[in-house]
Coordinates of C-alpha atoms in Angstrom, one line a residue:
V38 CA 5.7 1.3 0.2
Q39 CA 2.5 0.3 -1.4
L40 CA 1.2 -2.4 -3.7
V41 CA -2.1 -1.9 -5.5
E42 CA -3.8 -4.7 -7.5
S43 CA -6.3 -4.4 -10.3
G44 CA -7.8 -6.4 -13.1
G45 CA -9.9 -9.0 -11.2
G46 CA -13.4 -9.8 -12.2
L47 CA -15.8 -12.5 -13.5
V48 CA -14.7 -14.7 -16.4
Q49 CA -16.0 -17.9 -18.0
P50 CA -14.0 -21.1 -17.8
G51 CA -11.4 -21.1 -20.6
G52 CA -11.2 -17.3 -20.5
S53 CA -8.4 -14.9 -19.7
L54 CA -7.6 -12.0 -17.3
R55 CA -4.6 -9.8 -16.7
L56 CA -3.9 -8.7 -13.2
S57 CA -1.7 -5.7 -12.5
C58 CA 0.3 -4.8 -9.4
K59 CA 1.3 -1.2 -9.3
V60 CA 4.3 -0.7 -7.0
S61 CA 5.1 2.6 -5.3
G62 CA 7.8 3.5 -2.8
F63 CA 10.5 1.2 -4.2
S64 CA 11.8 -0.1 -7.5
L65 CA 11.1 -3.5 -9.0
D66 CA 14.9 -3.8 -9.5
Y67 CA 15.5 -4.4 -5.8
Y68 CA 12.6 -6.7 -4.8
V69 CA 11.1 -10.0 -5.7
I70 CA 7.4 -9.4 -6.5
G71 CA 4.8 -12.1 -6.8
W72 CA 1.3 -13.2 -6.6
F73 CA -0.5 -15.4 -4.0
R74 CA -4.1 -16.4 -3.9
Q75 CA -6.6 -17.6 -1.3
A76 CA -9.8 -19.4 -2.2
P77 CA -12.7 -19.6 0.2
G78 CA -12.0 -22.0 3.0
K79 CA -8.4 -22.7 1.8
E80 CA -5.0 -21.5 2.8
R81 CA -3.2 -18.8 0.9
E82 CA -0.9 -20.3 -1.8
G83 CA 2.0 -18.9 -3.9
V84 CA 1.2 -18.6 -7.6
S85 CA 4.1 -16.9 -9.3
C86 CA 7.0 -14.5 -8.7
I87 CA 9.5 -12.5 -10.6
S88 CA 13.0 -11.1 -10.0
S89 CA 13.1 -8.3 -12.6
S90 CA 16.8 -7.7 -11.9
A91 CA 17.8 -11.3 -12.4
G92 CA 15.2 -12.1 -15.1
I93 CA 13.9 -15.1 -13.2
T94 CA 10.4 -16.3 -12.8
Y95 CA 8.8 -19.1 -10.8
Y96 CA 5.3 -20.7 -11.0
A97 CA 3.2 -23.0 -8.9
D98 CA 2.7 -26.4 -10.7
S99 CA -1.1 -25.7 -10.8
V100 CA -0.6 -22.7 -13.1
K101 CA 2.4 -23.6 -15.2
G102 CA 1.7 -23.2 -18.9
R103 CA -1.4 -21.1 -18.3
F104 CA -0.1 -18.1 -16.3
T105 CA 2.7 -15.7 -17.2
I106 CA 4.2 -13.1 -14.9
S107 CA 6.1 -10.1 -16.2
G108 CA 7.5 -6.8 -14.9
D109 CA 7.6 -3.4 -16.5
I110 CA 10.4 -1.5 -14.8
A111 CA 9.5 1.8 -16.4
E112 CA 5.9 1.6 -15.2
N113 CA 7.0 -0.1 -11.9
T114 CA 4.2 -2.6 -12.4
V115 CA 4.0 -6.4 -12.3
Y116 CA 1.5 -8.2 -14.4
L117 CA 0.0 -11.7 -14.2
Q118 CA -1.5 -12.9 -17.5
M119 CA -3.9 -15.7 -16.8
N120 CA -5.1 -17.9 -19.6
S121 CA -7.3 -21.0 -19.8
L122 CA -8.8 -20.2 -16.5
K123 CA -10.6 -22.9 -14.5
P124 CA -13.2 -22.7 -11.7
D125 CA -10.4 -23.8 -9.3
D126 CA -8.6 -20.5 -10.1
T127 CA -11.3 -18.6 -8.3
A128 CA -9.7 -16.8 -5.4
V129 CA -8.6 -13.4 -4.1
Y130 CA -5.3 -12.7 -5.7
Y131 CA -2.7 -10.8 -3.6
C132 CA 0.4 -9.0 -4.8
A133 CA 3.4 -9.3 -2.5
A134 CA 7.0 -8.0 -2.3
D135 CA 10.1 -8.9 -0.4
G136 CA 13.6 -7.5 -0.6
R137 CA 15.5 -10.2 1.2
V138 CA 14.1 -13.6 0.1
A139 CA 15.7 -15.6 -2.7
P140 CA 13.4 -15.9 -5.7
Q141 CA 13.2 -19.7 -5.5
D142 CA 11.9 -19.4 -1.9
F143 CA 9.4 -16.5 -2.5
L144 CA 6.3 -18.7 -3.1
Y145 CA 6.8 -20.4 0.3
V146 CA 7.2 -17.3 2.5
R147 CA 4.7 -17.1 5.3
Y148 CA 2.3 -14.2 5.5
N149 CA 3.9 -12.5 8.5
D150 CA 7.4 -12.8 7.0
M151 CA 6.6 -11.0 3.7
D152 CA 7.7 -7.3 3.6
T153 CA 4.6 -5.9 1.9
W154 CA 1.1 -7.1 0.8
G155 CA -1.5 -5.6 -1.4
K156 CA -5.2 -5.7 -0.5
G157 CA -6.1 -8.2 -3.1
T158 CA -8.4 -8.4 -6.2
L159 CA -11.1 -11.0 -6.6
V160 CA -11.0 -13.4 -9.6
T161 CA -14.2 -15.5 -10.2
V162 CA -14.2 -18.2 -12.9
A163 CA -17.7 -19.4 -13.5
S164 CA -20.1 -19.9 -16.4

Protein backbone atom coordinates (compact mmCIF):
# COMPACT_ATOMS: atom_id res chain seq x y z
CA VAL A 1 0.00 0.00 0.00
CA GLN A 2 1.60 3.23 -1.12
CA LEU A 3 0.72 6.87 -1.77
CA VAL A 4 3.08 9.01 -3.84
CA GLU A 5 2.51 12.75 -4.13
CA SER A 6 3.76 15.02 -6.89
CA GLY A 7 3.09 18.45 -8.33
CA GLY A 8 4.37 20.73 -5.60
CA GLY A 9 6.57 23.73 -6.29
CA LEU A 10 6.95 27.49 -6.12
CA VAL A 11 4.07 29.63 -7.36
CA GLN A 12 3.22 33.32 -7.11
CA PRO A 13 0.19 34.51 -5.13
CA GLY A 14 -2.93 34.14 -7.24
CA GLY A 15 -1.42 31.28 -9.19
CA SER A 16 -2.43 27.63 -9.52
CA LEU A 17 -0.96 24.19 -8.95
CA ARG A 18 -2.30 20.67 -9.33
CA LEU A 19 -1.15 18.03 -6.89
CA SER A 20 -1.35 14.33 -7.70
CA CYS A 21 -1.55 11.35 -5.36
CA LYS A 22 -0.80 8.07 -7.11
CA VAL A 23 -2.30 5.15 -5.22
CA SER A 24 -0.91 1.63 -5.40
CA GLY A 25 -1.89 -1.52 -3.54
CA PHE A 26 -5.59 -0.72 -3.25
CA SER A 27 -8.43 0.81 -5.25
CA LEU A 28 -9.89 4.26 -4.84
CA ASP A 29 -13.30 2.59 -4.72
CA TYR A 30 -12.74 1.23 -1.22
CA TYR A 31 -10.96 4.08 0.53
CA VAL A 32 -11.48 7.70 1.42
CA ILE A 33 -8.48 9.61 0.06
CA GLY A 34 -7.57 13.12 1.04
CA TRP A 35 -5.04 15.84 1.55
CA PHE A 36 -3.59 17.33 4.71
CA ARG A 37 -1.05 20.10 4.99
CA GLN A 38 1.46 21.27 7.56
CA ALA A 39 3.00 24.71 7.55
CA PRO A 40 6.21 25.49 9.46
CA GLY A 41 5.48 25.75 13.17
CA LYS A 42 1.84 24.74 12.77
CA GLU A 43 -0.17 21.58 13.29
CA ARG A 44 -1.15 19.35 10.41
CA GLU A 45 -4.65 20.23 9.13
CA GLY A 46 -7.12 18.49 6.87
CA VAL A 47 -7.63 20.19 3.52
CA SER A 48 -9.94 18.04 1.42
CA CYS A 49 -11.08 14.47 0.88
CA ILE A 50 -13.02 12.36 -1.57
CA SER A 51 -15.00 9.15 -1.47
CA SER A 52 -14.90 8.10 -5.11
CA SER A 53 -17.43 5.31 -4.62
CA ALA A 54 -19.98 7.67 -3.03
CA GLY A 55 -19.12 10.71 -5.12
CA ILE A 56 -18.70 12.83 -1.98
CA THR A 57 -16.12 15.54 -1.37
CA TYR A 58 -15.31 17.68 1.66
CA TYR A 59 -13.22 20.82 2.05
CA ALA A 60 -11.78 22.85 4.88
CA ASP A 61 -13.37 26.30 5.10
CA SER A 62 -10.01 27.90 4.33
CA VAL A 63 -9.89 26.37 0.84
CA LYS A 64 -13.55 26.20 -0.20
CA GLY A 65 -14.12 27.79 -3.57
CA ARG A 66 -10.41 27.72 -4.42
CA PHE A 67 -9.42 24.03 -4.27
CA THR A 68 -11.05 21.11 -6.07
CA ILE A 69 -10.42 17.44 -5.34
CA SER A 70 -11.09 14.72 -7.89
CA GLY A 71 -10.40 11.05 -8.38
CA ASP A 72 -9.51 9.09 -11.52
CA ILE A 73 -10.39 5.48 -10.81
CA ALA A 74 -8.82 4.23 -14.05
CA GLU A 75 -5.51 5.89 -13.13
CA ASN A 76 -5.97 5.18 -9.40
CA THR A 77 -4.94 8.76 -8.76
CA VAL A 78 -6.43 11.60 -6.72
CA TYR A 79 -5.84 15.19 -7.75
CA LEU A 80 -6.02 18.48 -5.86
CA GLN A 81 -6.44 21.49 -8.12
CA MET A 82 -5.42 24.59 -6.20
CA ASN A 83 -6.37 28.00 -7.59
CA SER A 84 -6.06 31.55 -6.25
CA LEU A 85 -3.20 30.46 -4.05
CA LYS A 86 -2.21 32.60 -1.08
CA PRO A 87 1.00 32.77 0.95
CA ASP A 88 -0.95 31.11 3.80
CA ASP A 89 -1.29 28.02 1.60
CA THR A 90 2.45 27.44 1.87
CA ALA A 91 2.96 24.03 3.46
CA VAL A 92 3.97 20.44 2.90
CA TYR A 93 0.93 18.69 1.46
CA TYR A 94 0.38 15.05 2.39
CA CYS A 95 -1.89 12.52 0.77
CA ALA A 96 -3.67 10.15 3.13
CA ALA A 97 -6.01 7.17 2.87
CA ASP A 98 -8.30 5.31 5.22
CA GLY A 99 -10.64 2.42 4.60
CA ARG A 100 -12.75 2.69 7.74
CA VAL A 101 -13.51 6.33 8.46
CA ALA A 102 -16.68 8.03 7.26
CA PRO A 103 -15.94 10.72 4.66
CA GLN A 104 -17.36 13.50 6.87
CA ASP A 105 -14.86 12.60 9.62
CA PHE A 106 -11.76 12.11 7.45
CA LEU A 107 -10.32 15.63 7.81
CA TYR A 108 -10.30 15.23 11.61
CA VAL A 109 -8.53 11.86 11.81
CA ARG A 110 -5.40 11.97 13.91
CA TYR A 111 -2.05 11.13 12.36
CA ASN A 112 -1.62 7.80 14.13
CA ASP A 113 -5.16 6.69 13.32
CA MET A 114 -4.85 7.12 9.54
CA ASP A 115 -4.25 3.92 7.54
CA THR A 116 -1.65 5.29 5.14
CA TRP A 117 0.30 8.51 4.53
CA GLY A 118 2.40 9.70 1.65
CA LYS A 119 5.74 11.42 2.17
CA GLY A 120 4.50 14.86 1.15
CA THR A 121 5.17 17.49 -1.48
CA LEU A 122 6.16 21.09 -0.73
CA VAL A 123 4.02 23.98 -1.96
CA THR A 124 5.47 27.46 -1.63
CA VAL A 125 3.40 30.52 -2.48
CA ALA A 126 5.60 33.61 -2.71
CA SER A 127 6.30 36.50 -5.05
